[in-house]
CSV table of C-alpha atoms in Angstrom, one decimal:
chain,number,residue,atom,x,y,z
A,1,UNK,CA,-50.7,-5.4,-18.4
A,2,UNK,CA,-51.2,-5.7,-22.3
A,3,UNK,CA,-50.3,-9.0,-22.4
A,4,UNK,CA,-53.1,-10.1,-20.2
A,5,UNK,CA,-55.4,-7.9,-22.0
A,6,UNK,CA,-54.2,-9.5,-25.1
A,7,UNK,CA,-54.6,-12.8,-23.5
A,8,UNK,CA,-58.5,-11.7,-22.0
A,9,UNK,CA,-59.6,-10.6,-25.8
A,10,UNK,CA,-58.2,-13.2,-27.1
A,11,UNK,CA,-60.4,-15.7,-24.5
A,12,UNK,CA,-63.3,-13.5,-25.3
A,13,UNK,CA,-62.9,-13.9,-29.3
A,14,UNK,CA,-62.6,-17.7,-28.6
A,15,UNK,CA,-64.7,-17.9,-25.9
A,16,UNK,CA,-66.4,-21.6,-27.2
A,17,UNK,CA,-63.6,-23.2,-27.7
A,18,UNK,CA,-62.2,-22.4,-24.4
A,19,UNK,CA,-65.1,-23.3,-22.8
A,20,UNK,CA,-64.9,-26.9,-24.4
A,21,UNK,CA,-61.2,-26.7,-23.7
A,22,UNK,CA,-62.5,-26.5,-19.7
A,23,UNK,CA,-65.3,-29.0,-20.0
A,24,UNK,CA,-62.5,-31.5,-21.1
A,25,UNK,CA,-59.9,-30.1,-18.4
A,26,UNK,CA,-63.0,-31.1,-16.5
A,27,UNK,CA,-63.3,-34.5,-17.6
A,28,UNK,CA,-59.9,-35.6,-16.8
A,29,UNK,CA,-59.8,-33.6,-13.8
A,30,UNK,CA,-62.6,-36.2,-12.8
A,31,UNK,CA,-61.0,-39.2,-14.0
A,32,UNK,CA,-57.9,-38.3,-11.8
A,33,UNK,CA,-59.9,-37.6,-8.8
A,34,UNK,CA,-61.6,-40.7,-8.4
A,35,UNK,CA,-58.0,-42.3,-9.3
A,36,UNK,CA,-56.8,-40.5,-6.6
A,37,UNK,CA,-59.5,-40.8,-4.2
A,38,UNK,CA,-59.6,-43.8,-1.5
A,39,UNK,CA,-62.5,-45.5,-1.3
A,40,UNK,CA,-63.3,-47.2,2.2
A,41,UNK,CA,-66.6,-48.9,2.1
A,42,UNK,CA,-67.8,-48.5,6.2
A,43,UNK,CA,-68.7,-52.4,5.9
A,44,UNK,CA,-71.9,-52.0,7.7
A,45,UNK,CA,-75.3,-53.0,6.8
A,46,UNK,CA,-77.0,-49.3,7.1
A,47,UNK,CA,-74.5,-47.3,6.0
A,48,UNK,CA,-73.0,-48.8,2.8
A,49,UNK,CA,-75.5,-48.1,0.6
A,50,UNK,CA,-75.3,-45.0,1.4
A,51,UNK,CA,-72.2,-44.7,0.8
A,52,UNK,CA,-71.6,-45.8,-2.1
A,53,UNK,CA,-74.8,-44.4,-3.9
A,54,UNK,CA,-73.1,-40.6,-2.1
A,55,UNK,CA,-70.0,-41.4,-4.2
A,56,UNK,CA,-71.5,-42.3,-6.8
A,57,UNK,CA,-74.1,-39.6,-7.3
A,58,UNK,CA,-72.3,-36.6,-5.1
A,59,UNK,CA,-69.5,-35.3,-6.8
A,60,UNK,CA,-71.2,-35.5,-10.3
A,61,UNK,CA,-73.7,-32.9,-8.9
A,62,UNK,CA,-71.1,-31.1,-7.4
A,63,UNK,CA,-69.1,-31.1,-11.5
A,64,UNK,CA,-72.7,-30.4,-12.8
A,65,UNK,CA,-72.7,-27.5,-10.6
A,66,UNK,CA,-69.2,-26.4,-11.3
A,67,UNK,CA,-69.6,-26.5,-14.8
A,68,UNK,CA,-72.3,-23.9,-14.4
A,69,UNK,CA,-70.3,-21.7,-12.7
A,70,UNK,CA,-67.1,-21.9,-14.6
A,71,UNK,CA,-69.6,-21.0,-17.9
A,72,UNK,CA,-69.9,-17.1,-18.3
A,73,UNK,CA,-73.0,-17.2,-20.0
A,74,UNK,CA,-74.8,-18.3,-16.7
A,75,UNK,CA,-74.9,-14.7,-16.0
A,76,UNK,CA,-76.1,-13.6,-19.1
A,77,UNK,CA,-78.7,-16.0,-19.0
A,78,UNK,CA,-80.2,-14.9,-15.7
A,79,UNK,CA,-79.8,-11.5,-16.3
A,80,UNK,CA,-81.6,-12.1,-19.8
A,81,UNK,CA,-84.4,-14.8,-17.9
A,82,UNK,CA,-85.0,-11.7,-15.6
A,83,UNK,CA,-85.3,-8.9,-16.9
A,84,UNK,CA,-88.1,-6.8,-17.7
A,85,UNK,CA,-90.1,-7.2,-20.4
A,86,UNK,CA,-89.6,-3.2,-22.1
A,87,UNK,CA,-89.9,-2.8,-25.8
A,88,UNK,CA,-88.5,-5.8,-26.5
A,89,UNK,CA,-89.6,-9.5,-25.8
A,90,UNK,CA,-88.3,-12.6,-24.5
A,91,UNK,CA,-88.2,-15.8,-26.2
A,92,UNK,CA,-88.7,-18.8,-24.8
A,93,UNK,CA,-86.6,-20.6,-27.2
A,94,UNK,CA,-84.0,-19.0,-27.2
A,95,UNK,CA,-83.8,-19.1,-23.5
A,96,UNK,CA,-83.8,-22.7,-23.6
A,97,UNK,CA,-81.1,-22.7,-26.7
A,98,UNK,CA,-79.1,-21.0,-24.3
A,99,UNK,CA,-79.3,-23.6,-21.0
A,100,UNK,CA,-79.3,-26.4,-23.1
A,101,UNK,CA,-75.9,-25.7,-24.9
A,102,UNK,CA,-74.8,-24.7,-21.4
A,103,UNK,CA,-75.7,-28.2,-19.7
A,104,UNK,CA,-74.7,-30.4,-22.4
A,105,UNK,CA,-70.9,-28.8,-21.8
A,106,UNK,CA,-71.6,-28.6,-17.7
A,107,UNK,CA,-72.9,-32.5,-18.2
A,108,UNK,CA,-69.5,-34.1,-19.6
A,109,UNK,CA,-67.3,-33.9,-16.2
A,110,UNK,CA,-70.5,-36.1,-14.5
A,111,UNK,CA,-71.0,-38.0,-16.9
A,112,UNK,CA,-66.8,-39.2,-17.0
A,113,UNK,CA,-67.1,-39.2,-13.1
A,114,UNK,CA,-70.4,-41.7,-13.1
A,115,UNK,CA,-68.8,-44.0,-16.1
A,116,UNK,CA,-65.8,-44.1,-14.4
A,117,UNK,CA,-67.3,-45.4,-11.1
A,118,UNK,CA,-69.6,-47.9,-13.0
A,119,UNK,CA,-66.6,-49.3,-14.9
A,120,UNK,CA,-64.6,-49.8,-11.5
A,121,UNK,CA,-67.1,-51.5,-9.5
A,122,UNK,CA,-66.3,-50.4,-6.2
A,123,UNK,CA,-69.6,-48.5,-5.3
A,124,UNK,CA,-71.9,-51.1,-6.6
A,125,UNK,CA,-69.9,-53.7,-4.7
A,126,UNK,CA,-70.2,-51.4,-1.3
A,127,UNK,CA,-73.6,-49.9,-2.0
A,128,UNK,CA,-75.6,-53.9,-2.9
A,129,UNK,CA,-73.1,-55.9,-1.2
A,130,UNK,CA,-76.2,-57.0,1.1
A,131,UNK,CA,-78.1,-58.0,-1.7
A,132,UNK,CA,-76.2,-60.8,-2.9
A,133,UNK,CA,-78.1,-63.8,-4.0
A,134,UNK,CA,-77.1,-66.5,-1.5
A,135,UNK,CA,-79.2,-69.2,-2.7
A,136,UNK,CA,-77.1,-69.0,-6.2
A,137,UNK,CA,-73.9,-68.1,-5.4
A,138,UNK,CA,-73.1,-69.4,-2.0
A,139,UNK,CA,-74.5,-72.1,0.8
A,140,UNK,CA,-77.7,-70.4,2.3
A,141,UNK,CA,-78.6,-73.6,4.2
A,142,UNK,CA,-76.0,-73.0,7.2
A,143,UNK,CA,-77.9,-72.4,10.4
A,144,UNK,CA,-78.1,-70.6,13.3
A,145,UNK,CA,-77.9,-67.2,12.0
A,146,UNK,CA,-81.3,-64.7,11.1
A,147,UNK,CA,-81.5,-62.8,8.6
A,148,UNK,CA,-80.1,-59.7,10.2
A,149,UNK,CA,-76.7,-61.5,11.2
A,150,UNK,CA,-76.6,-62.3,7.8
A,151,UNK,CA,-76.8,-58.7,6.1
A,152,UNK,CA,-73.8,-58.1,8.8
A,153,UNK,CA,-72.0,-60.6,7.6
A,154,UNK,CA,-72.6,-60.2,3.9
A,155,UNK,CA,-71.7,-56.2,4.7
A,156,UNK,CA,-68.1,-57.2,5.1
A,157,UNK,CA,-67.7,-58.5,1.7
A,158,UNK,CA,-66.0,-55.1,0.5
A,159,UNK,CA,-63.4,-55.5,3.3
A,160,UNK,CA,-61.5,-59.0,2.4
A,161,UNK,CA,-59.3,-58.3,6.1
A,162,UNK,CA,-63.0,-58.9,7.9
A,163,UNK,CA,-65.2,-60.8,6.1
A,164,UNK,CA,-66.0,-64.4,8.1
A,165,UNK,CA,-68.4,-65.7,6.0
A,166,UNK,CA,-66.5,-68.0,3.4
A,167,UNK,CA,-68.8,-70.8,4.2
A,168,UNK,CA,-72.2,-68.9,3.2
A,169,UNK,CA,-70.3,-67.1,0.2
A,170,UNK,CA,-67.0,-67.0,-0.9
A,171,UNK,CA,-65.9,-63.3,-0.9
A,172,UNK,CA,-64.3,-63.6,-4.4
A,173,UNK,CA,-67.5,-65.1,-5.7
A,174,UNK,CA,-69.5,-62.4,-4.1
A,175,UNK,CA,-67.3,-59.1,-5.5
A,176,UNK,CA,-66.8,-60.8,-8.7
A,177,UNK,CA,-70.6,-60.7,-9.5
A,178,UNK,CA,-71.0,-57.1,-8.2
A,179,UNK,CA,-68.5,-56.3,-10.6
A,180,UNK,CA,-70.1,-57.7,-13.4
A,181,UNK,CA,-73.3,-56.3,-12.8
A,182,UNK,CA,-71.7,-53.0,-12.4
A,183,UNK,CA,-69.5,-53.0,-15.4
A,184,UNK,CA,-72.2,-53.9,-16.9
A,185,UNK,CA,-74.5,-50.9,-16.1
A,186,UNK,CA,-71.2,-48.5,-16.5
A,187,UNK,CA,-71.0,-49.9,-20.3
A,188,UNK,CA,-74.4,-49.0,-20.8
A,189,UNK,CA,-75.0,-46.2,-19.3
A,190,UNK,CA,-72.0,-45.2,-21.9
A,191,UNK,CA,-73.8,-46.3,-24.5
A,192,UNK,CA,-77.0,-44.4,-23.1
A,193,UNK,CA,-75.0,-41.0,-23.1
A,194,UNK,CA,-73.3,-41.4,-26.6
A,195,UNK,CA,-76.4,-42.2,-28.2
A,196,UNK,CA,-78.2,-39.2,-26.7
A,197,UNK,CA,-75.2,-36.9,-27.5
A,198,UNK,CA,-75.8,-38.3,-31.1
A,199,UNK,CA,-79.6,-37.3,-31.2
A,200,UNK,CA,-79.0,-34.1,-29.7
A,201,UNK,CA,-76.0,-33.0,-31.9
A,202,UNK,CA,-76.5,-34.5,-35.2
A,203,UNK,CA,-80.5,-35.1,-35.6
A,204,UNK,CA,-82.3,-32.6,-33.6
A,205,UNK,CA,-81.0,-29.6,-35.9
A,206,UNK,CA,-82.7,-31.8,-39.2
A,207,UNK,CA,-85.8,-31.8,-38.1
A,208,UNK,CA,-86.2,-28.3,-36.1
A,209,UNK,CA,-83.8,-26.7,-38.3
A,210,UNK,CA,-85.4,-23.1,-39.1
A,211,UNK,CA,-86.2,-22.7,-35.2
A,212,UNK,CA,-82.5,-23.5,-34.1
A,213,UNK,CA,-80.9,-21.5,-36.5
A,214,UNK,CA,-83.4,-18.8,-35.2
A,215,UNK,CA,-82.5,-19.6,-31.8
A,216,UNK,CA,-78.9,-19.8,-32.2
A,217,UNK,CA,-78.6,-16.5,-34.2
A,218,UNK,CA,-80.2,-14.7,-31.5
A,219,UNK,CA,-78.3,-16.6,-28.4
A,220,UNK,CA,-74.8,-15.1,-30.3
A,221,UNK,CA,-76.7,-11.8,-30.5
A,222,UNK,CA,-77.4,-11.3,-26.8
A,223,UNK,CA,-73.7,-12.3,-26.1
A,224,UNK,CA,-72.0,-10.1,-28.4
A,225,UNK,CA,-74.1,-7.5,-27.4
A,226,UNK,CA,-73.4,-7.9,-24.0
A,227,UNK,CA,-69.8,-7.6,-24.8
A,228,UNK,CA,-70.1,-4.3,-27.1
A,229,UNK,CA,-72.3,-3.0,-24.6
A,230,UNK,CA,-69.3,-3.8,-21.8
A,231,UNK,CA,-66.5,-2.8,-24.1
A,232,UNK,CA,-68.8,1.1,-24.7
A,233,UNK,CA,-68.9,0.9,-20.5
A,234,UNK,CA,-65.5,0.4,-20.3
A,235,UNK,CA,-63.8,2.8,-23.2
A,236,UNK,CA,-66.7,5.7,-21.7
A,237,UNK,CA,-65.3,5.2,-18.4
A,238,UNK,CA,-61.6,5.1,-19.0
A,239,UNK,CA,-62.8,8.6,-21.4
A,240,UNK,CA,-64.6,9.9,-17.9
A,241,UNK,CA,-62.1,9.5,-15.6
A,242,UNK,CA,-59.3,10.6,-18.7
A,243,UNK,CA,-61.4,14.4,-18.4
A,244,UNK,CA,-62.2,14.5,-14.8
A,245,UNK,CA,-58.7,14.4,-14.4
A,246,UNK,CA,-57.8,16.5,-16.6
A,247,UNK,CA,-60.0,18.9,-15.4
A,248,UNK,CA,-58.7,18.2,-11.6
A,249,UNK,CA,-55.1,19.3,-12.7
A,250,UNK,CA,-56.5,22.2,-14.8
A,251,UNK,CA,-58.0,23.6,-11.3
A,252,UNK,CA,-55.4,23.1,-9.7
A,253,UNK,CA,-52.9,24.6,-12.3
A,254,UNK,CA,-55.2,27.6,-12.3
A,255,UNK,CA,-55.5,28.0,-8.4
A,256,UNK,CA,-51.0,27.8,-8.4
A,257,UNK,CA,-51.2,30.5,-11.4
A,258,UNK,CA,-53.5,32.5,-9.7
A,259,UNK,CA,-51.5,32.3,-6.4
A,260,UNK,CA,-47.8,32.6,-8.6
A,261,UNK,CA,-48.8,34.9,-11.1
A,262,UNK,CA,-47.9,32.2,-13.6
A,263,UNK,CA,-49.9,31.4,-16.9
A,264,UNK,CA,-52.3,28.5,-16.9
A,265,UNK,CA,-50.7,25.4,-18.9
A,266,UNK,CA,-53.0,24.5,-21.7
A,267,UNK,CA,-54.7,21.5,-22.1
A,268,UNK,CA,-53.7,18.8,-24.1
A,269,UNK,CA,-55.7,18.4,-28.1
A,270,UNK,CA,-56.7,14.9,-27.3
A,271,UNK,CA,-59.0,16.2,-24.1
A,272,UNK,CA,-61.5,17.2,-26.8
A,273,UNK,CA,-61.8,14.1,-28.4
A,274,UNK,CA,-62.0,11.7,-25.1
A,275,UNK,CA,-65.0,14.5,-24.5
A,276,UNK,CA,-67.4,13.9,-27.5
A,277,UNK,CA,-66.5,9.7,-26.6
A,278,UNK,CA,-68.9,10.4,-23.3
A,279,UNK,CA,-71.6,11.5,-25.9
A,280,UNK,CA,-73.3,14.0,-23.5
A,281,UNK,CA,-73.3,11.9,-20.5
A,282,UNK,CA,-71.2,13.9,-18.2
A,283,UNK,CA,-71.9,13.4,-14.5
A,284,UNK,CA,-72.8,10.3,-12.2
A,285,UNK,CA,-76.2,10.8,-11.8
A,286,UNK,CA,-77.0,10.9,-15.8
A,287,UNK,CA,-74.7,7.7,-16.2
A,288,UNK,CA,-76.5,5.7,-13.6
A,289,UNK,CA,-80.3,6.8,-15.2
A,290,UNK,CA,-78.5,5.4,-18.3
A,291,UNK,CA,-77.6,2.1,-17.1
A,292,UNK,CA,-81.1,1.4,-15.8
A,293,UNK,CA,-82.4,2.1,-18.7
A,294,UNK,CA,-80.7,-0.1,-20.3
A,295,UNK,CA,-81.7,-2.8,-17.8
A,296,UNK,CA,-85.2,-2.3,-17.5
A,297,UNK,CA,-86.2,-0.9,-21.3
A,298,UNK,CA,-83.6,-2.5,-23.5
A,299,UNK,CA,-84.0,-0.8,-27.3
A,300,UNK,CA,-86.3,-2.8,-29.6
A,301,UNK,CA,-84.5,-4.9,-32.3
A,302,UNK,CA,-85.6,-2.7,-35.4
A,303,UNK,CA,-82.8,-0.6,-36.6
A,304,UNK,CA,-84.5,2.4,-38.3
A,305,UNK,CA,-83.6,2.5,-42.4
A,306,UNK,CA,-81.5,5.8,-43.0
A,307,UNK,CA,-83.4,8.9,-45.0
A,308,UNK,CA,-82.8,8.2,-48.8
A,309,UNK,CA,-83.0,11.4,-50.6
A,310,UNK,CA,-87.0,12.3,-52.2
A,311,UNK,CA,-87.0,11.6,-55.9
A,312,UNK,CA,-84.8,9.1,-56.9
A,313,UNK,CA,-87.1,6.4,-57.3
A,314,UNK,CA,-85.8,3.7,-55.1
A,315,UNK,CA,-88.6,3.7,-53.0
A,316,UNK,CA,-91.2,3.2,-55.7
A,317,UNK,CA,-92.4,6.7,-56.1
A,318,UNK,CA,-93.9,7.7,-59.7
A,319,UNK,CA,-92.1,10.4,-61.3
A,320,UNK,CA,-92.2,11.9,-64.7
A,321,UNK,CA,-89.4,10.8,-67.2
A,322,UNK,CA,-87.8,14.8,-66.5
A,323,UNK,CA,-86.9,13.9,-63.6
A,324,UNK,CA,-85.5,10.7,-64.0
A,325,UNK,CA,-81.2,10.7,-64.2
A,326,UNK,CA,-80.3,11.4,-67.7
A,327,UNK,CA,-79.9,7.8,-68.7
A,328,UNK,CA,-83.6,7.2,-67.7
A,329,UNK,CA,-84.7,10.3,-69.4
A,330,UNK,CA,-83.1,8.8,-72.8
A,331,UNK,CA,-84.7,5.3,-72.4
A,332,UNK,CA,-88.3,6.9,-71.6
A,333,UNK,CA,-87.9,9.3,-74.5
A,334,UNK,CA,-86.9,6.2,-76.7
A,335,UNK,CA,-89.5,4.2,-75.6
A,336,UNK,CA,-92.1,7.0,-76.1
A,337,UNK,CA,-91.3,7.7,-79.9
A,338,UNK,CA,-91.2,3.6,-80.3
């Protein structure tokens, strides 16, 4: 049981690097998935671009998604986006500090996933397969077909086992340019990404620098508050239930004295000091007002400045040399008979 505590504190402490750790996991989880996966393009006019736009667009959604929910901060987020207002306010910017560095590590996995698709081919070939320009690439001048037998017959040019219409197109010539076309668009939408991931890392901090340190200072203070405020929960509960059972066997020891005519045990020295840990808050019903307080009237970020003792000048207060600390008193005297 220590070990995986060890092992949970330890995930807390580095909590962004293991979430980049499981946005890359991600990544290459994706990259193996569409290795893996078999594509079978239905061949058929009405379906195949849907098809391939589904695979093409679907399961990046889905790892969009996933990345959300594999993020702990989603929580925090919401629970920060809906609270109520209380003595303290919500910032906007932070708020958005927050989602954004949460959907820039959620958008890697989708972003592998649609590169990776682009690169291959395979969708674009399935999804525009109908689209092909004839006139170009192929013999359009063959008759006795309309144009509906013809998008059936350019359908089939995923699915090289069916396709009978070498003498409009040859089938090579036809997935060759889809694949160009695709590659293509896969290359630049890489280049799309990168460049954006540049001007969102490196130059949006130079220009907006004073509001994202401000919003980045304050986004680590809700989550380390969050996690003292569960780690107080946690070590006033384990102190709770520490008395409440201690106090169970103490009745209980009394009740078998009472009934044996034997002496009470005493309690043990450390009972006292797991009481003063609940700081006054000794039953359920005190505990729970607690905890909505907390949710709905969070305290206001301005710690108040400890009492500093009347007279010692630090808080700009004119006194008269006598009462100034004895070097003072020298210098004023000095400075008087100067």
């Amino acid at each position: 049981m220590d070990k995986f505590r060890m092992i949970f504190q330890f995930l807390q402490s580095n909590q962004e690097s293991f979430m980049n750790g499981i946005c890359g996991i991600m990544a290459l989880a994706s990259a193996q998935m569409y290795s893996a996966f078999d594509f079978n393009c239905p061949c058929l006019p009405h379906y195949n671009l849907a098809y391939g736009l589904g695979i093409l667009l679907v399961p990046p959604f889905i790892l969009f998604l996933l990345g959300f929910v594999l993020n702990n901060n989603v929580s925090m987020l919401a629970e920060e986006w809906r609270r109520p207002q209380g003595q303290r306010g919500k910032d906007p910017a932070v708020l958005r500090y927050m989602f954004c560095s949460m959907a820039q590590r959620a958008m890697i996995a989708p972003v592998v996933w649609v590169s990776v698709t682009l690169l291959d081919g395979k969708c674009i070939t399935c999804a525009f397969c109908t689209s092909v320009p004839v006139e170009t690439l192929g013999n359009a001048s063959h008759p006795g077909l309309s144009q509906g037998e013809m998008k059936r017959v350019l359908a089939r040019i995923p699915c090289k086992e069916i396709y009978d219409g070498q003498e409009f197109i040859a089938n090579e010539v036809a997935i060759r340019y889809l694949r160009c076309i695709s590659q293509a668009l896969g290359w630049c939408f890489v280049l799309l990404m990168t460049t954006l991931a540049f001007l969102v890392r490196s130059l949006r901090p130079c220009f907006t620098q004073a509001a994202f340190l401000k919003s980045r200072y304050w986004s680590h203070y809700i989550d380390i508050e969050r996690k003292l405020f569960d780690e107080t929960c946690a070590e006033h509960a384990r102190s709770f239930a520490k008395v409440c059972i201690q106090q169970f066997f103490e009745g209980m020891s009394t009740d078998l004295a009472a009934a044996r005519c034997h002496p009470p045990m005493k309690a043990p020295a450390d009972v006292g000091e797991d009481a003063e840990k609940l700081l006054g808050i000794t039953d359920q019903g005190s505990m729970n007002v607690a905890l909505k307080s907390w949710h709905r009237c969070k305290p206001p970020l301005h710690l108040h400045p400890p009492t500093l003792p009347s007279g010692n000048g630090w808080a700009g207060e004119k006194q008269s040399p006598t009462h100034l600390p004895v070097p003072r008193r020298e210098m004023a005297a000095y400075y008087s008979r100067v």
